[in-house]
Coordinates of C-alpha atoms in Angstrom, one line a residue:
M1 CA -51.4 -34.7 35.3
S2 CA -48.5 -32.3 35.6
G3 CA -49.2 -28.6 35.2
G4 CA -49.3 -26.4 32.2
G5 CA -46.6 -26.4 29.5
W6 CA -45.9 -28.4 26.4
I7 CA -44.1 -31.5 25.3
S8 CA -41.7 -32.1 22.4
L9 CA -41.6 -35.2 20.2
H10 CA -38.4 -36.2 18.3
K11 CA -38.7 -36.9 14.6
R12 CA -37.6 -40.5 15.2
I13 CA -41.1 -41.2 16.5
R14 CA -42.0 -41.8 12.8
K15 CA -39.8 -44.9 12.9
S16 CA -41.5 -46.2 16.1
F17 CA -44.2 -48.9 16.0
I18 CA -46.7 -46.4 17.6
W19 CA -46.6 -44.2 14.5
T20 CA -48.8 -46.5 12.6
N21 CA -51.3 -46.9 15.5
S22 CA -53.1 -43.7 16.4
D23 CA -54.4 -45.0 19.7
Q24 CA -51.0 -46.2 20.8
Y25 CA -49.5 -42.9 19.7
K26 CA -52.2 -41.1 21.8
L27 CA -51.5 -43.3 24.8
W28 CA -47.8 -42.6 24.6
S29 CA -48.5 -38.8 24.3
L30 CA -50.8 -39.1 27.4
C31 CA -48.0 -40.7 29.4
L32 CA -45.6 -37.9 28.5
M33 CA -48.1 -35.3 29.4
K34 CA -48.9 -36.9 32.7
A35 CA -45.3 -37.2 33.8
N36 CA -44.2 -34.8 36.5
F37 CA -41.5 -32.3 35.5
K38 CA -40.0 -32.3 39.1
D39 CA -40.0 -34.4 42.2
T40 CA -43.2 -33.9 44.1
K41 CA -45.7 -35.5 46.5
V42 CA -49.3 -36.4 45.6
L43 CA -52.2 -37.5 47.7
F44 CA -53.7 -40.9 46.8
N45 CA -56.6 -42.2 48.9
G46 CA -55.6 -39.8 51.7
K47 CA -51.9 -41.0 51.7
E48 CA -49.0 -38.8 50.6
I49 CA -46.9 -40.5 48.0
S50 CA -43.5 -39.3 46.6
V51 CA -43.2 -39.1 42.9
S52 CA -40.0 -38.4 41.0
R53 CA -39.4 -36.5 37.8
G54 CA -40.7 -38.3 34.8
Q55 CA -43.1 -40.4 36.8
F56 CA -46.8 -40.4 37.4
I57 CA -49.3 -42.5 39.4
T58 CA -52.2 -44.2 37.7
G59 CA -54.4 -47.3 37.5
R60 CA -56.3 -49.2 34.8
D61 CA -59.6 -47.5 35.4
A62 CA -58.1 -44.0 35.9
L63 CA -56.0 -44.4 32.7
A64 CA -59.0 -45.5 30.7
S65 CA -61.1 -42.6 32.0
E66 CA -58.5 -40.1 30.9
F67 CA -57.8 -41.7 27.6
N68 CA -61.4 -42.0 26.6
D69 CA -62.5 -38.6 27.9
G70 CA -64.8 -37.1 25.2
V71 CA -64.4 -40.1 22.9
P72 CA -67.6 -41.6 21.5
R73 CA -68.3 -45.0 23.1
V74 CA -67.9 -46.9 19.8
H75 CA -64.3 -45.6 19.5
Q76 CA -63.2 -46.0 23.2
V77 CA -60.4 -48.4 24.2
V78 CA -61.0 -50.5 27.3
G79 CA -58.6 -50.3 30.2
R80 CA -57.4 -53.9 29.7
T81 CA -56.1 -53.1 26.2
L82 CA -54.5 -49.8 27.4
W83 CA -52.6 -51.7 30.1
R84 CA -51.5 -54.3 27.6
W85 CA -50.1 -51.5 25.4
L86 CA -48.3 -50.0 28.4
H87 CA -46.6 -53.4 29.0
K88 CA -45.6 -53.3 25.3
F89 CA -44.1 -49.9 25.8
E90 CA -42.2 -51.4 28.8
T91 CA -40.9 -54.2 26.6
E92 CA -39.6 -51.6 24.2
Q93 CA -37.9 -49.8 27.1
M94 CA -39.9 -46.7 26.6
L95 CA -41.1 -46.8 30.2
S96 CA -41.2 -49.0 33.3
I97 CA -44.1 -50.0 35.5
T98 CA -44.0 -50.6 39.3
S99 CA -47.3 -51.8 40.6
N100 CA -48.9 -52.6 44.0
P101 CA -52.5 -53.6 44.8
K102 CA -53.6 -50.0 45.0
Y103 CA -51.8 -48.1 42.1
S104 CA -49.0 -48.2 39.6
V105 CA -46.1 -45.8 39.2
I106 CA -45.1 -45.3 35.5
T107 CA -41.5 -44.0 34.9
I108 CA -40.6 -42.6 31.5
T109 CA -37.3 -44.1 30.3
N110 CA -34.6 -41.5 29.6
W111 CA -37.0 -38.7 30.6
D112 CA -34.5 -36.9 32.8
E113 CA -31.5 -36.9 30.3
Y114 CA -33.6 -35.7 27.4
Q115 CA -35.4 -33.1 29.6
T116 CA -32.0 -31.7 30.5
N117 CA -30.9 -31.6 26.9
D118 CA -33.9 -29.6 25.8
Q119 CA -33.3 -27.1 28.6
Q120 CA -29.8 -26.6 27.3
L121 CA -31.1 -26.0 23.8
S122 CA -33.3 -23.1 24.9
S123 CA -33.6 -21.6 28.3
S124 CA -36.9 -19.9 27.2
R125 CA -38.7 -23.1 26.7
P126 CA -40.9 -24.6 29.6
S127 CA -39.4 -27.2 31.8
T128 CA -42.1 -29.7 30.8
V129 CA -40.4 -30.4 27.5
H130 CA -39.9 -34.1 26.6
Q131 CA -38.3 -36.0 23.7
L132 CA -39.4 -39.5 22.6
S133 CA -36.9 -42.3 22.6
T134 CA -37.7 -45.9 22.2
D135 CA -33.9 -46.7 22.4
N136 CA -32.7 -47.1 26.0
N137 CA -29.1 -47.2 24.8
I138 CA -29.0 -43.8 23.2
N139 CA -26.5 -41.5 25.0
N140 CA -26.5 -37.8 24.6
T141 CA -22.8 -36.8 24.8
N142 CA -23.7 -33.3 25.8
N143 CA -25.2 -34.7 29.1
K144 CA -22.2 -36.8 30.1
T145 CA -20.3 -35.8 33.1
T146 CA -16.6 -35.3 32.4
S147 CA -14.0 -35.8 35.1
S148 CA -10.9 -34.1 33.7
G149 CA -9.7 -31.4 36.1
N150 CA -12.5 -32.2 38.5
D151 CA -11.6 -34.7 41.2
G152 CA -15.0 -34.3 42.9
A153 CA -16.9 -35.3 39.8
S154 CA -14.5 -38.2 39.3
K155 CA -15.1 -39.5 42.8
V156 CA -18.8 -39.3 42.3
E157 CA -18.5 -41.4 39.2
Q158 CA -16.3 -43.9 40.9
N159 CA -18.8 -44.3 43.8
F160 CA -21.7 -44.7 41.4
E161 CA -19.9 -47.4 39.5
L162 CA -19.3 -49.3 42.8
L163 CA -23.0 -49.1 43.6
W164 CA -24.1 -50.0 40.0
K165 CA -21.9 -53.1 40.1
L166 CA -23.9 -54.2 43.1
Y167 CA -27.4 -53.8 41.6
P168 CA -29.0 -57.0 40.3
R169 CA -30.6 -55.7 37.1
K170 CA -28.3 -53.4 35.2
E171 CA -30.6 -51.6 32.8
G172 CA -31.2 -47.9 32.5
K173 CA -27.7 -46.9 33.7
D174 CA -27.8 -43.3 32.4
V175 CA -31.1 -42.7 34.2
A176 CA -29.7 -44.3 37.4
R177 CA -26.5 -42.2 37.2
K178 CA -28.4 -38.9 37.0
A179 CA -30.8 -40.0 39.8
Y180 CA -27.8 -41.0 41.9
K181 CA -26.0 -37.6 41.5
R182 CA -29.2 -35.8 42.3
A183 CA -29.7 -37.8 45.4
I184 CA -26.1 -37.3 46.6
K185 CA -26.5 -33.6 46.0
N186 CA -29.6 -33.6 48.1
G187 CA -27.9 -35.3 51.0
A188 CA -28.2 -39.0 50.5
T189 CA -25.2 -41.1 51.4
N190 CA -23.5 -43.8 49.4
K191 CA -23.7 -46.1 52.5
A192 CA -27.5 -45.6 52.6
I193 CA -27.9 -46.4 48.9
Q194 CA -25.5 -49.4 49.3
D195 CA -27.5 -50.7 52.2
G196 CA -30.7 -50.4 50.2
I197 CA -29.3 -52.3 47.2
V198 CA -28.0 -55.1 49.5
A199 CA -31.4 -55.3 51.2
Y200 CA -33.2 -55.4 47.9
R201 CA -30.8 -58.1 46.6
K202 CA -31.5 -60.1 49.8
L203 CA -35.3 -59.8 49.1
V204 CA -34.9 -60.9 45.5
A205 CA -32.7 -63.9 46.5
S206 CA -35.0 -65.0 49.3
E207 CA -38.0 -64.9 46.9
G208 CA -36.2 -66.6 44.0
R209 CA -37.5 -63.7 41.9
D210 CA -37.1 -64.0 38.1
K211 CA -35.1 -61.2 36.4
Q212 CA -38.2 -59.8 34.7
Y213 CA -39.7 -59.0 38.1
I214 CA -36.6 -57.2 39.4
R215 CA -36.8 -53.4 39.0
Q216 CA -34.5 -52.0 36.4
G217 CA -31.6 -50.1 37.8
G218 CA -32.7 -46.8 36.4
T219 CA -36.1 -47.3 37.9
W220 CA -34.8 -48.3 41.3
F221 CA -32.4 -45.3 41.6
N222 CA -35.0 -42.9 40.2
Q223 CA -37.6 -44.0 42.7
K224 CA -35.0 -43.8 45.6
G225 CA -35.3 -47.5 46.3
W226 CA -32.9 -47.3 49.2
E227 CA -35.7 -45.5 51.1
D228 CA -38.0 -48.5 50.8
E229 CA -38.5 -51.1 53.5
Y230 CA -37.7 -54.7 52.5
Q231 CA -39.1 -57.5 54.6
T232 CA -36.9 -60.5 53.9
E233 CA -38.1 -64.0 54.8
I234 CA -35.0 -66.2 54.7
P235 CA -35.9 -69.7 53.5
V236 CA -34.7 -72.0 56.3
D237 CA -34.4 -75.8 55.9
T238 CA -35.3 -77.5 59.2
S239 CA -36.5 -80.8 57.8
E240 CA -33.2 -82.7 57.8
P241 CA -32.7 -85.2 60.6
Q242 CA -29.6 -85.5 62.7
D243 CA -27.0 -88.2 61.9
D244 CA -28.5 -90.5 64.4
G245 CA -31.9 -90.3 62.6
V246 CA -33.5 -88.3 65.4
H247 CA -35.4 -85.2 64.2
L248 CA -34.4 -81.8 65.4
S249 CA -35.8 -80.5 68.7
A250 CA -37.5 -77.1 68.8
D251 CA -34.4 -75.5 70.2
Q252 CA -32.2 -77.2 67.6
V253 CA -34.6 -76.0 64.8
K254 CA -34.2 -72.4 66.1
E255 CA -30.5 -72.7 66.3
K256 CA -30.2 -74.1 62.8
A257 CA -32.5 -71.3 61.5
R258 CA -30.3 -68.7 63.2
R259 CA -27.1 -70.1 61.6
Q260 CA -28.7 -70.2 58.2
R261 CA -29.8 -66.6 58.5
E262 CA -26.3 -65.5 59.6
E263 CA -24.8 -67.3 56.6
F264 CA -27.3 -65.6 54.3
D265 CA -26.5 -62.2 55.8
R266 CA -22.7 -62.8 55.6
K267 CA -23.0 -63.5 51.9
Y268 CA -24.6 -60.1 51.2
L269 CA -22.7 -58.1 53.8
A270 CA -19.6 -59.2 52.1
E271 CA -20.7 -57.3 49.0
H272 CA -20.5 -53.9 50.8
P273 CA -17.6 -51.9 49.3
K274 CA -15.2 -51.0 52.1
E275 CA -15.0 -47.4 50.8
F276 CA -18.4 -46.6 52.3
E277 CA -17.8 -48.0 55.8
G278 CA -18.3 -45.2 58.3
E279 CA -19.3 -42.8 55.6
E280 CA -20.9 -39.5 56.7
N281 CA -23.1 -37.3 54.7
Q282 CA -21.2 -36.1 51.6

């Protein structure tokens, strides 16, 4: 869990479905308290893992242990139920879940933009302040970047829009925009981000992945998805015989596979905006 401090809950929580379920309310509060207030690295099973603002690492057993700490057994909630509630939160766009066989990364939706807004309201309050929002489409106009009289800001917005247009699941745009600007400020390049999006799109296409299993745009940008390695296995059809009815030889199979891979690559390389070709660190 992140360090000391406190969290803030918006009054709209009373209109949320969790308001009538004390255990779900407790689970949501636990998620907010566990979220990191700044980018950091944590050790998990001896491996260093990068965790972004508004994220935390957990698993079913670990979450159940924290949730039920000090609770009489008769009132404890099993990990399976807690995890089902987390997926309910995800459906309501309160958070997103990225899992692998060892652990899960939970990302609080809109955490960054509401965190920023609270800091503007009072510089004396801790940086671990959060506001609850179950509406992923709420925009805080005080946090929007304006471009009038600022060509640099305008160019950053234009570059982000080019990249956002490429991404396969356009959800969490405000979170993605803020994560993008933070990454560019810290030295990431548009070309690197673009290459990462294209590589991820190739992976999604090669697997025929359903939309629900594609990371939301806000999550991908917030987790610096362009730094991930994507191993793409291109589906290659080598079963068709030649016109004369003779099946392909081993060399012909390799050549056909090579052509199909090149065709697949050309399709996605064509999506690269020309503006980023030869780009250097900005």
